[in-house]
Amino acid sequence: MKDQLLYIAGRVVQAVVVLWASYTVTFIILNLLPANPIDLILHARGIPDGTISGPELEAVKHQYGLDQTPLQQYFTMLVNALHGDFGTSYMQGLPVSQLIAQRLSNTLVISGLSIVVSFIGAFLLAFFAAYTRHDWIRNLINMLPTLGVSVPSFWIGLLLMQVFSFGLGLLPAVGTEGWQTLILPTITMSIPMMALLSRLLITGFEEVLHEEFITTAKAHGLNYRTIIVTHVLRNGALPAFTMLGLVVGHTVTGAIVAETVFSRQGVGMLVQQSVENQDIPVVQGVVLLAAAAFVVINLIVDLIYPVLDPRISHIRKGGAQ
């Protein structure tokens, strides 16, 4: 019990360090950009350069905390973020948390759908690769993950738009309203993740097929389909479970591409616009949110995985001894 508590405490500390590092690196990179935040704020308010008086300029700086040194700004923003305050957008003048909340639901929908589609598609590909007795089919399926990873996501989105929107006229090319607008962005986000997961699953299934207990199962007269369904799928799929955190992290970059290509008003497009406008508080808020989702999912996976695969618990106990 003590070892388990120490392990959980260690994983929580690692999660906190990852969050802190993500926030710190983002702050440093964004503050190294050449643009002046004050100029961006004044431009967003429609105030020409040189037309604002000294006291008014100081008031604007104080409002956004820009009258502090970079180190003071860092600690002030970090403490505020710990209390759920991510600051105010330079460009829109609204709280960052409000801007994210307004768009989060649109991104969560396509992100959740893309994760489900990715896992289902990857399992089907890996299952057929393991089940088929034809080498040419297995070789063809083994090539698909490499192709899926190699093709850029934005090109996939543009190709889908050209075929299904402009060519066949079956699905809308842009927009957020209606379930039809979910299909093309979801597929665009799913293909790279599906390729990554299917490669891992195919490798896992192939390794399980060469295990001794599979030979024993064959010797007991179990048919090939029963072996695949009963033994191979369950044991070969466990490594893919550890990729859940990476898949969730990938939805952030995938959402930026998909929402930009299909003009969806989500967090991904918010990030893209904020990076273009160097809206530092918004970018930091979204990065921290994405990092939090990543570390929480990974923490849950790390805690659940020993339950699914007891061998992990034995390895840890052996290592502790």
CSV table of C-alpha atoms in Angstrom, one decimal:
chain,number,residue,atom,x,y,z
A,1,MET,CA,0.0,0.0,0.0
A,2,LYS,CA,2.8,2.4,0.9
A,3,ASP,CA,4.5,1.7,-2.5
A,4,GLN,CA,1.3,2.4,-4.3
A,5,LEU,CA,0.8,5.7,-2.5
A,6,LEU,CA,4.4,6.7,-3.2
A,7,TYR,CA,3.9,5.8,-6.9
A,8,ILE,CA,0.7,7.9,-7.1
A,9,ALA,CA,2.4,10.8,-5.4
A,10,GLY,CA,5.3,10.6,-7.8
A,11,ARG,CA,3.0,10.6,-10.8
A,12,VAL,CA,1.1,13.6,-9.4
A,13,VAL,CA,4.4,15.5,-8.9
A,14,GLN,CA,5.5,14.7,-12.5
A,15,ALA,CA,2.1,16.0,-13.8
A,16,VAL,CA,2.5,19.3,-11.9
A,17,VAL,CA,6.1,19.7,-13.3
A,18,VAL,CA,4.8,19.1,-16.8
A,19,LEU,CA,2.1,21.7,-16.4
A,20,TRP,CA,4.6,24.2,-15.0
A,21,ALA,CA,7.2,23.5,-17.7
A,22,SER,CA,4.5,23.9,-20.5
A,23,TYR,CA,3.4,27.2,-19.1
A,24,THR,CA,7.0,28.5,-18.6
A,25,VAL,CA,8.3,27.5,-22.0
A,26,THR,CA,5.2,29.0,-23.7
A,27,PHE,CA,5.7,32.3,-21.8
A,28,ILE,CA,9.4,32.5,-22.8
A,29,ILE,CA,8.8,31.8,-26.4
A,30,LEU,CA,5.8,34.2,-26.8
A,31,ASN,CA,7.7,37.0,-25.0
A,32,LEU,CA,10.7,36.5,-27.3
A,33,LEU,CA,8.5,37.5,-30.3
A,34,PRO,CA,9.4,40.9,-31.8
A,35,ALA,CA,6.0,42.5,-31.6
A,36,ASN,CA,5.1,45.0,-28.9
A,37,PRO,CA,1.9,43.9,-27.0
A,38,ILE,CA,1.0,47.6,-26.4
A,39,ASP,CA,1.0,48.3,-30.1
A,40,LEU,CA,-1.3,45.2,-30.7
A,41,ILE,CA,-3.7,46.3,-27.9
A,42,LEU,CA,-3.9,49.9,-29.3
A,43,HIS,CA,-4.4,48.6,-32.8
A,44,ALA,CA,-7.2,46.3,-31.7
A,45,ARG,CA,-8.9,49.3,-30.1
A,46,GLY,CA,-8.5,51.3,-33.2
A,47,ILE,CA,-6.1,53.9,-31.7
A,48,PRO,CA,-3.5,55.1,-34.1
A,49,ASP,CA,0.1,55.1,-33.0
A,50,GLY,CA,1.3,58.2,-31.1
A,51,THR,CA,-2.3,59.5,-30.5
A,52,ILE,CA,-2.6,58.3,-26.9
A,53,SER,CA,-1.3,60.4,-24.0
A,54,GLY,CA,1.2,59.3,-21.4
A,55,PRO,CA,-1.2,58.7,-18.5
A,56,GLU,CA,-3.6,56.9,-20.8
A,57,LEU,CA,-0.8,54.7,-22.1
A,58,GLU,CA,0.3,53.9,-18.6
A,59,ALA,CA,-3.3,53.0,-17.6
A,60,VAL,CA,-3.4,50.5,-20.5
A,61,LYS,CA,-0.1,49.0,-19.5
A,62,HIS,CA,-1.3,48.7,-15.9
A,63,GLN,CA,-4.6,47.1,-17.0
A,64,TYR,CA,-2.7,44.2,-18.7
A,65,GLY,CA,0.2,44.0,-16.3
A,66,LEU,CA,2.6,45.3,-18.9
A,67,ASP,CA,4.1,47.9,-16.6
A,68,GLN,CA,5.9,45.1,-14.8
A,69,THR,CA,9.2,43.5,-15.7
A,70,PRO,CA,9.0,40.2,-17.6
A,71,LEU,CA,9.9,38.2,-14.5
A,72,GLN,CA,7.1,40.0,-12.5
A,73,GLN,CA,4.7,39.4,-15.3
A,74,TYR,CA,5.6,35.7,-15.3
A,75,PHE,CA,5.0,35.2,-11.6
A,76,THR,CA,1.8,37.3,-11.6
A,77,MET,CA,0.3,35.4,-14.5
A,78,LEU,CA,1.4,32.1,-13.0
A,79,VAL,CA,-0.3,32.8,-9.7
A,80,ASN,CA,-3.4,34.1,-11.4
A,81,ALA,CA,-3.5,31.0,-13.6
A,82,LEU,CA,-3.5,28.8,-10.5
A,83,HIS,CA,-6.6,30.6,-9.4
A,84,GLY,CA,-8.3,30.1,-12.8
A,85,ASP,CA,-7.6,33.6,-14.1
A,86,PHE,CA,-5.7,33.4,-17.5
A,87,GLY,CA,-5.8,37.1,-18.1
A,88,THR,CA,-7.4,39.3,-20.7
A,89,SER,CA,-7.1,38.9,-24.4
A,90,TYR,CA,-5.1,41.7,-26.0
A,91,MET,CA,-7.1,41.6,-29.2
A,92,GLN,CA,-10.7,41.1,-27.9
A,93,GLY,CA,-10.5,42.7,-24.5
A,94,LEU,CA,-12.4,39.7,-23.0
A,95,PRO,CA,-11.3,37.2,-20.2
A,96,VAL,CA,-9.3,34.3,-21.8
A,97,SER,CA,-11.4,31.8,-19.8
A,98,GLN,CA,-14.6,33.3,-21.3
A,99,LEU,CA,-13.2,33.1,-24.9
A,100,ILE,CA,-12.1,29.4,-24.4
A,101,ALA,CA,-15.5,28.5,-22.8
A,102,GLN,CA,-17.4,30.0,-25.7
A,103,ARG,CA,-15.6,27.7,-28.2
A,104,LEU,CA,-14.6,24.7,-26.2
A,105,SER,CA,-17.8,22.7,-26.8
A,106,ASN,CA,-17.3,22.9,-30.6
A,107,THR,CA,-13.8,21.5,-30.3
A,108,LEU,CA,-14.7,18.9,-27.8
A,109,VAL,CA,-17.3,17.4,-30.1
A,110,ILE,CA,-15.0,16.9,-33.1
A,111,SER,CA,-12.1,15.9,-30.8
A,112,GLY,CA,-14.3,13.2,-29.0
A,113,LEU,CA,-15.6,11.9,-32.3
A,114,SER,CA,-12.2,11.8,-33.9
A,115,ILE,CA,-10.8,9.8,-30.9
A,116,VAL,CA,-13.7,7.3,-31.2
A,117,VAL,CA,-13.3,7.0,-35.0
A,118,SER,CA,-9.6,6.6,-34.7
A,119,PHE,CA,-9.8,3.7,-32.2
A,120,ILE,CA,-12.5,1.9,-34.1
A,121,GLY,CA,-10.7,2.3,-37.4
A,122,ALA,CA,-7.4,1.3,-36.0
A,123,PHE,CA,-8.9,-1.8,-34.3
A,124,LEU,CA,-10.5,-2.9,-37.6
A,125,LEU,CA,-7.3,-2.5,-39.6
A,126,ALA,CA,-5.3,-4.4,-37.0
A,127,PHE,CA,-7.9,-7.1,-36.7
A,128,PHE,CA,-8.1,-7.7,-40.5
A,129,ALA,CA,-4.2,-7.7,-40.6
A,130,ALA,CA,-4.1,-10.4,-37.9
A,131,TYR,CA,-7.1,-12.4,-39.1
A,132,THR,CA,-6.4,-12.6,-42.9
A,133,ARG,CA,-4.5,-15.6,-44.3
A,134,HIS,CA,-3.6,-13.7,-47.5
A,135,ASP,CA,-0.2,-12.1,-47.4
A,136,TRP,CA,-1.0,-9.4,-50.0
A,137,ILE,CA,-3.9,-8.2,-47.9
A,138,ARG,CA,-1.8,-8.1,-44.8
A,139,ASN,CA,1.0,-6.2,-46.6
A,140,LEU,CA,-1.5,-3.7,-48.0
A,141,ILE,CA,-2.9,-3.0,-44.5
A,142,ASN,CA,0.6,-2.7,-43.1
A,143,MET,CA,1.3,0.1,-45.7
A,144,LEU,CA,-1.7,2.2,-44.8
A,145,PRO,CA,-0.5,3.5,-41.4
A,146,THR,CA,2.7,4.8,-43.0
A,147,LEU,CA,0.7,6.5,-45.7
A,148,GLY,CA,-1.7,8.0,-43.1
A,149,VAL,CA,1.2,9.5,-41.0
A,150,SER,CA,3.0,10.8,-44.1
A,151,VAL,CA,0.2,12.8,-45.6
A,152,PRO,CA,-0.2,16.3,-44.0
A,153,SER,CA,-3.5,16.9,-42.2
A,154,PHE,CA,-4.3,20.1,-44.0
A,155,TRP,CA,-3.9,18.4,-47.4
A,156,ILE,CA,-6.3,15.6,-46.2
A,157,GLY,CA,-8.9,18.3,-45.2
A,158,LEU,CA,-8.6,20.2,-48.5
A,159,LEU,CA,-8.9,16.9,-50.5
A,160,LEU,CA,-12.0,15.9,-48.6
A,161,MET,CA,-13.5,19.4,-49.1
A,162,GLN,CA,-12.7,19.3,-52.8
A,163,VAL,CA,-14.3,15.8,-53.3
A,164,PHE,CA,-17.3,15.8,-50.9
A,165,SER,CA,-18.2,19.5,-50.8
A,166,PHE,CA,-17.2,21.1,-54.1
A,167,GLY,CA,-17.2,17.9,-56.3
A,168,LEU,CA,-20.2,15.8,-55.0
A,169,GLY,CA,-21.9,18.5,-53.0
A,170,LEU,CA,-22.8,16.1,-50.2
A,171,LEU,CA,-21.3,17.9,-47.2
A,172,PRO,CA,-20.8,21.6,-46.3
A,173,ALA,CA,-17.3,22.9,-46.7
A,174,VAL,CA,-17.3,25.4,-43.8
A,175,GLY,CA,-19.4,26.3,-40.8
A,176,THR,CA,-20.3,25.0,-37.3
A,177,GLU,CA,-24.1,24.6,-37.5
A,178,GLY,CA,-25.6,21.1,-38.1
A,179,TRP,CA,-24.2,17.6,-37.7
A,180,GLN,CA,-23.1,17.5,-41.3
A,181,THR,CA,-20.4,20.0,-40.5
A,182,LEU,CA,-18.8,17.5,-38.1
A,183,ILE,CA,-18.1,14.8,-40.7
A,184,LEU,CA,-15.2,16.2,-42.7
A,185,PRO,CA,-13.3,17.8,-39.7
A,186,THR,CA,-13.7,14.6,-37.8
A,187,ILE,CA,-12.3,12.5,-40.6
A,188,THR,CA,-9.4,15.0,-41.1
A,189,MET,CA,-8.4,14.7,-37.5
A,190,SER,CA,-8.9,10.9,-37.3
A,191,ILE,CA,-6.7,9.7,-40.1
A,192,PRO,CA,-3.3,10.6,-38.6
A,193,MET,CA,-4.3,9.3,-35.2
A,194,MET,CA,-5.8,6.1,-36.7
A,195,ALA,CA,-2.5,5.5,-38.6
A,196,LEU,CA,-0.5,5.8,-35.4
A,197,LEU,CA,-2.8,3.6,-33.4
A,198,SER,CA,-3.2,1.0,-36.1
A,199,ARG,CA,0.6,0.7,-36.4
A,200,LEU,CA,0.9,0.1,-32.7
A,201,LEU,CA,-2.0,-2.4,-32.7
A,202,ILE,CA,-0.7,-4.4,-35.7
A,203,THR,CA,2.7,-4.7,-34.1
A,204,GLY,CA,1.1,-5.7,-30.8
A,205,PHE,CA,-1.2,-8.3,-32.4
A,206,GLU,CA,1.8,-9.8,-34.4
A,207,GLU,CA,3.8,-10.1,-31.2
A,208,VAL,CA,1.0,-11.9,-29.3
A,209,LEU,CA,0.5,-14.3,-32.2
A,210,HIS,CA,4.0,-15.6,-31.6
A,211,GLU,CA,3.6,-16.0,-27.8
A,212,GLU,CA,3.7,-19.5,-26.3
A,213,PHE,CA,0.2,-19.4,-25.0
A,214,ILE,CA,-1.1,-19.0,-28.5
A,215,THR,CA,0.7,-22.2,-29.5
A,216,THR,CA,-0.9,-23.8,-26.5
A,217,ALA,CA,-4.3,-22.6,-27.5
A,218,LYS,CA,-3.8,-24.0,-31.0
A,219,ALA,CA,-2.7,-27.3,-29.5
A,220,HIS,CA,-6.0,-27.4,-27.6
A,221,GLY,CA,-7.9,-27.3,-30.8
A,222,LEU,CA,-9.1,-23.7,-30.7
A,223,ASN,CA,-9.9,-22.3,-34.1
A,224,TYR,CA,-8.1,-19.3,-35.5
A,225,ARG,CA,-11.0,-16.9,-35.1
A,226,THR,CA,-11.5,-17.8,-31.5
A,227,ILE,CA,-7.8,-17.3,-30.8
A,228,ILE,CA,-7.9,-13.8,-32.4
A,229,VAL,CA,-11.0,-12.7,-30.6
A,230,THR,CA,-10.3,-14.2,-27.2
A,231,HIS,CA,-6.6,-13.9,-26.8
A,232,VAL,CA,-5.0,-11.7,-29.4
A,233,LEU,CA,-7.3,-8.7,-29.3
A,234,ARG,CA,-7.3,-8.4,-25.5
A,235,ASN,CA,-3.6,-8.8,-25.0
A,236,GLY,CA,-2.4,-7.0,-28.1
A,237,ALA,CA,-4.6,-4.0,-27.5
A,238,LEU,CA,-3.2,-3.1,-24.0
A,239,PRO,CA,-0.2,-1.2,-25.3
A,240,ALA,CA,-2.5,1.1,-27.4
A,241,PHE,CA,-4.2,2.1,-24.2
A,242,THR,CA,-1.0,3.8,-23.1
A,243,MET,CA,-1.3,6.0,-26.2
A,244,LEU,CA,-4.5,7.6,-25.1
A,245,GLY,CA,-2.7,10.6,-23.6
A,246,LEU,CA,-0.7,11.1,-26.8
A,247,VAL,CA,-3.9,10.8,-28.8
A,248,VAL,CA,-5.6,13.5,-26.7
A,249,GLY,CA,-2.6,15.8,-27.1
A,250,HIS,CA,-2.8,15.2,-30.8
A,251,THR,CA,-6.3,16.4,-31.0
A,252,VAL,CA,-5.1,19.9,-30.1
A,253,THR,CA,-2.9,20.3,-33.1
A,254,GLY,CA,-5.4,18.4,-35.2
A,255,ALA,CA,-8.2,20.8,-34.1
A,256,ILE,CA,-6.1,23.8,-35.2
A,257,VAL,CA,-5.7,22.4,-38.7
A,258,ALA,CA,-9.3,21.1,-39.1
A,259,GLU,CA,-11.0,24.1,-37.7
A,260,THR,CA,-8.9,26.5,-39.8
A,261,VAL,CA,-9.5,24.5,-43.0
A,262,PHE,CA,-13.2,24.2,-42.4
A,263,SER,CA,-13.7,27.6,-40.7
A,264,ARG,CA,-15.1,26.1,-37.4
A,265,GLN,CA,-15.4,28.5,-34.5
A,266,GLY,CA,-13.5,26.3,-32.0
A,267,VAL,CA,-10.5,26.5,-29.7
A,268,GLY,CA,-8.2,25.4,-32.6
A,269,MET,CA,-9.1,28.4,-34.7
A,270,LEU,CA,-8.9,30.6,-31.6
A,271,VAL,CA,-5.3,29.4,-31.1
A,272,GLN,CA,-4.5,30.0,-34.8
A,273,GLN,CA,-5.8,33.6,-34.7
A,274,SER,CA,-4.1,34.3,-31.4
A,275,VAL,CA,-0.7,33.1,-32.6
A,276,GLU,CA,-1.1,35.3,-35.7
A,277,ASN,CA,-2.0,38.3,-33.6
A,278,GLN,CA,0.5,37.4,-30.8
A,279,ASP,CA,-2.3,37.4,-28.3
A,280,ILE,CA,-0.1,36.0,-25.5
A,281,PRO,CA,-2.7,35.4,-22.7
A,282,VAL,CA,-5.0,33.5,-25.0
A,283,VAL,CA,-2.2,31.2,-26.3
A,284,GLN,CA,-0.9,30.5,-22.8
A,285,GLY,CA,-4.4,29.7,-21.6
A,286,VAL,CA,-5.1,27.2,-24.3
A,287,VAL,CA,-1.6,25.6,-24.0
A,288,LEU,CA,-2.1,25.2,-20.2
A,289,LEU,CA,-5.6,23.7,-20.8
A,290,ALA,CA,-4.2,21.2,-23.4
A,291,ALA,CA,-1.3,20.3,-21.1
A,292,ALA,CA,-3.7,19.8,-18.2
A,293,ALA,CA,-5.8,17.4,-20.4
A,294,PHE,CA,-2.7,15.6,-21.5
A,295,VAL,CA,-1.3,15.0,-18.0
A,296,VAL,CA,-4.6,14.1,-16.4
A,297,ILE,CA,-5.3,11.4,-19.1
A,298,ASN,CA,-1.8,10.1,-18.7
A,299,LEU,CA,-2.1,10.0,-15.0
A,300,ILE,CA,-5.4,8.1,-15.2
A,301,VAL,CA,-3.8,5.6,-17.7
A,302,ASP,CA,-0.8,5.1,-15.4
A,303,LEU,CA,-3.0,4.3,-12.5
A,304,ILE,CA,-5.4,2.0,-14.4
A,305,TYR,CA,-2.9,0.1,-16.5
A,306,PRO,CA,-1.6,-2.1,-13.7
A,307,VAL,CA,-5.2,-3.2,-13.1
A,308,LEU,CA,-5.6,-4.2,-16.7
A,309,ASP,CA,-2.2,-5.9,-16.9
A,310,PRO,CA,-1.1,-7.3,-13.5
A,311,ARG,CA,2.4,-8.0,-14.8
A,312,ILE,CA,3.1,-4.2,-14.5
A,313,SER,CA,2.5,-4.4,-10.7
A,314,HIS,CA,4.9,-7.4,-10.4
A,315,ILE,CA,7.5,-5.5,-12.4
A,316,ARG,CA,7.2,-2.5,-10.1
A,317,LYS,CA,7.4,-4.6,-7.0
A,318,GLY,CA,10.5,-6.4,-8.3
A,319,GLY,CA,12.1,-3.1,-9.2
A,320,ALA,CA,11.4,-1.7,-5.7
A,321,GLN,CA,13.0,-4.7,-4.1
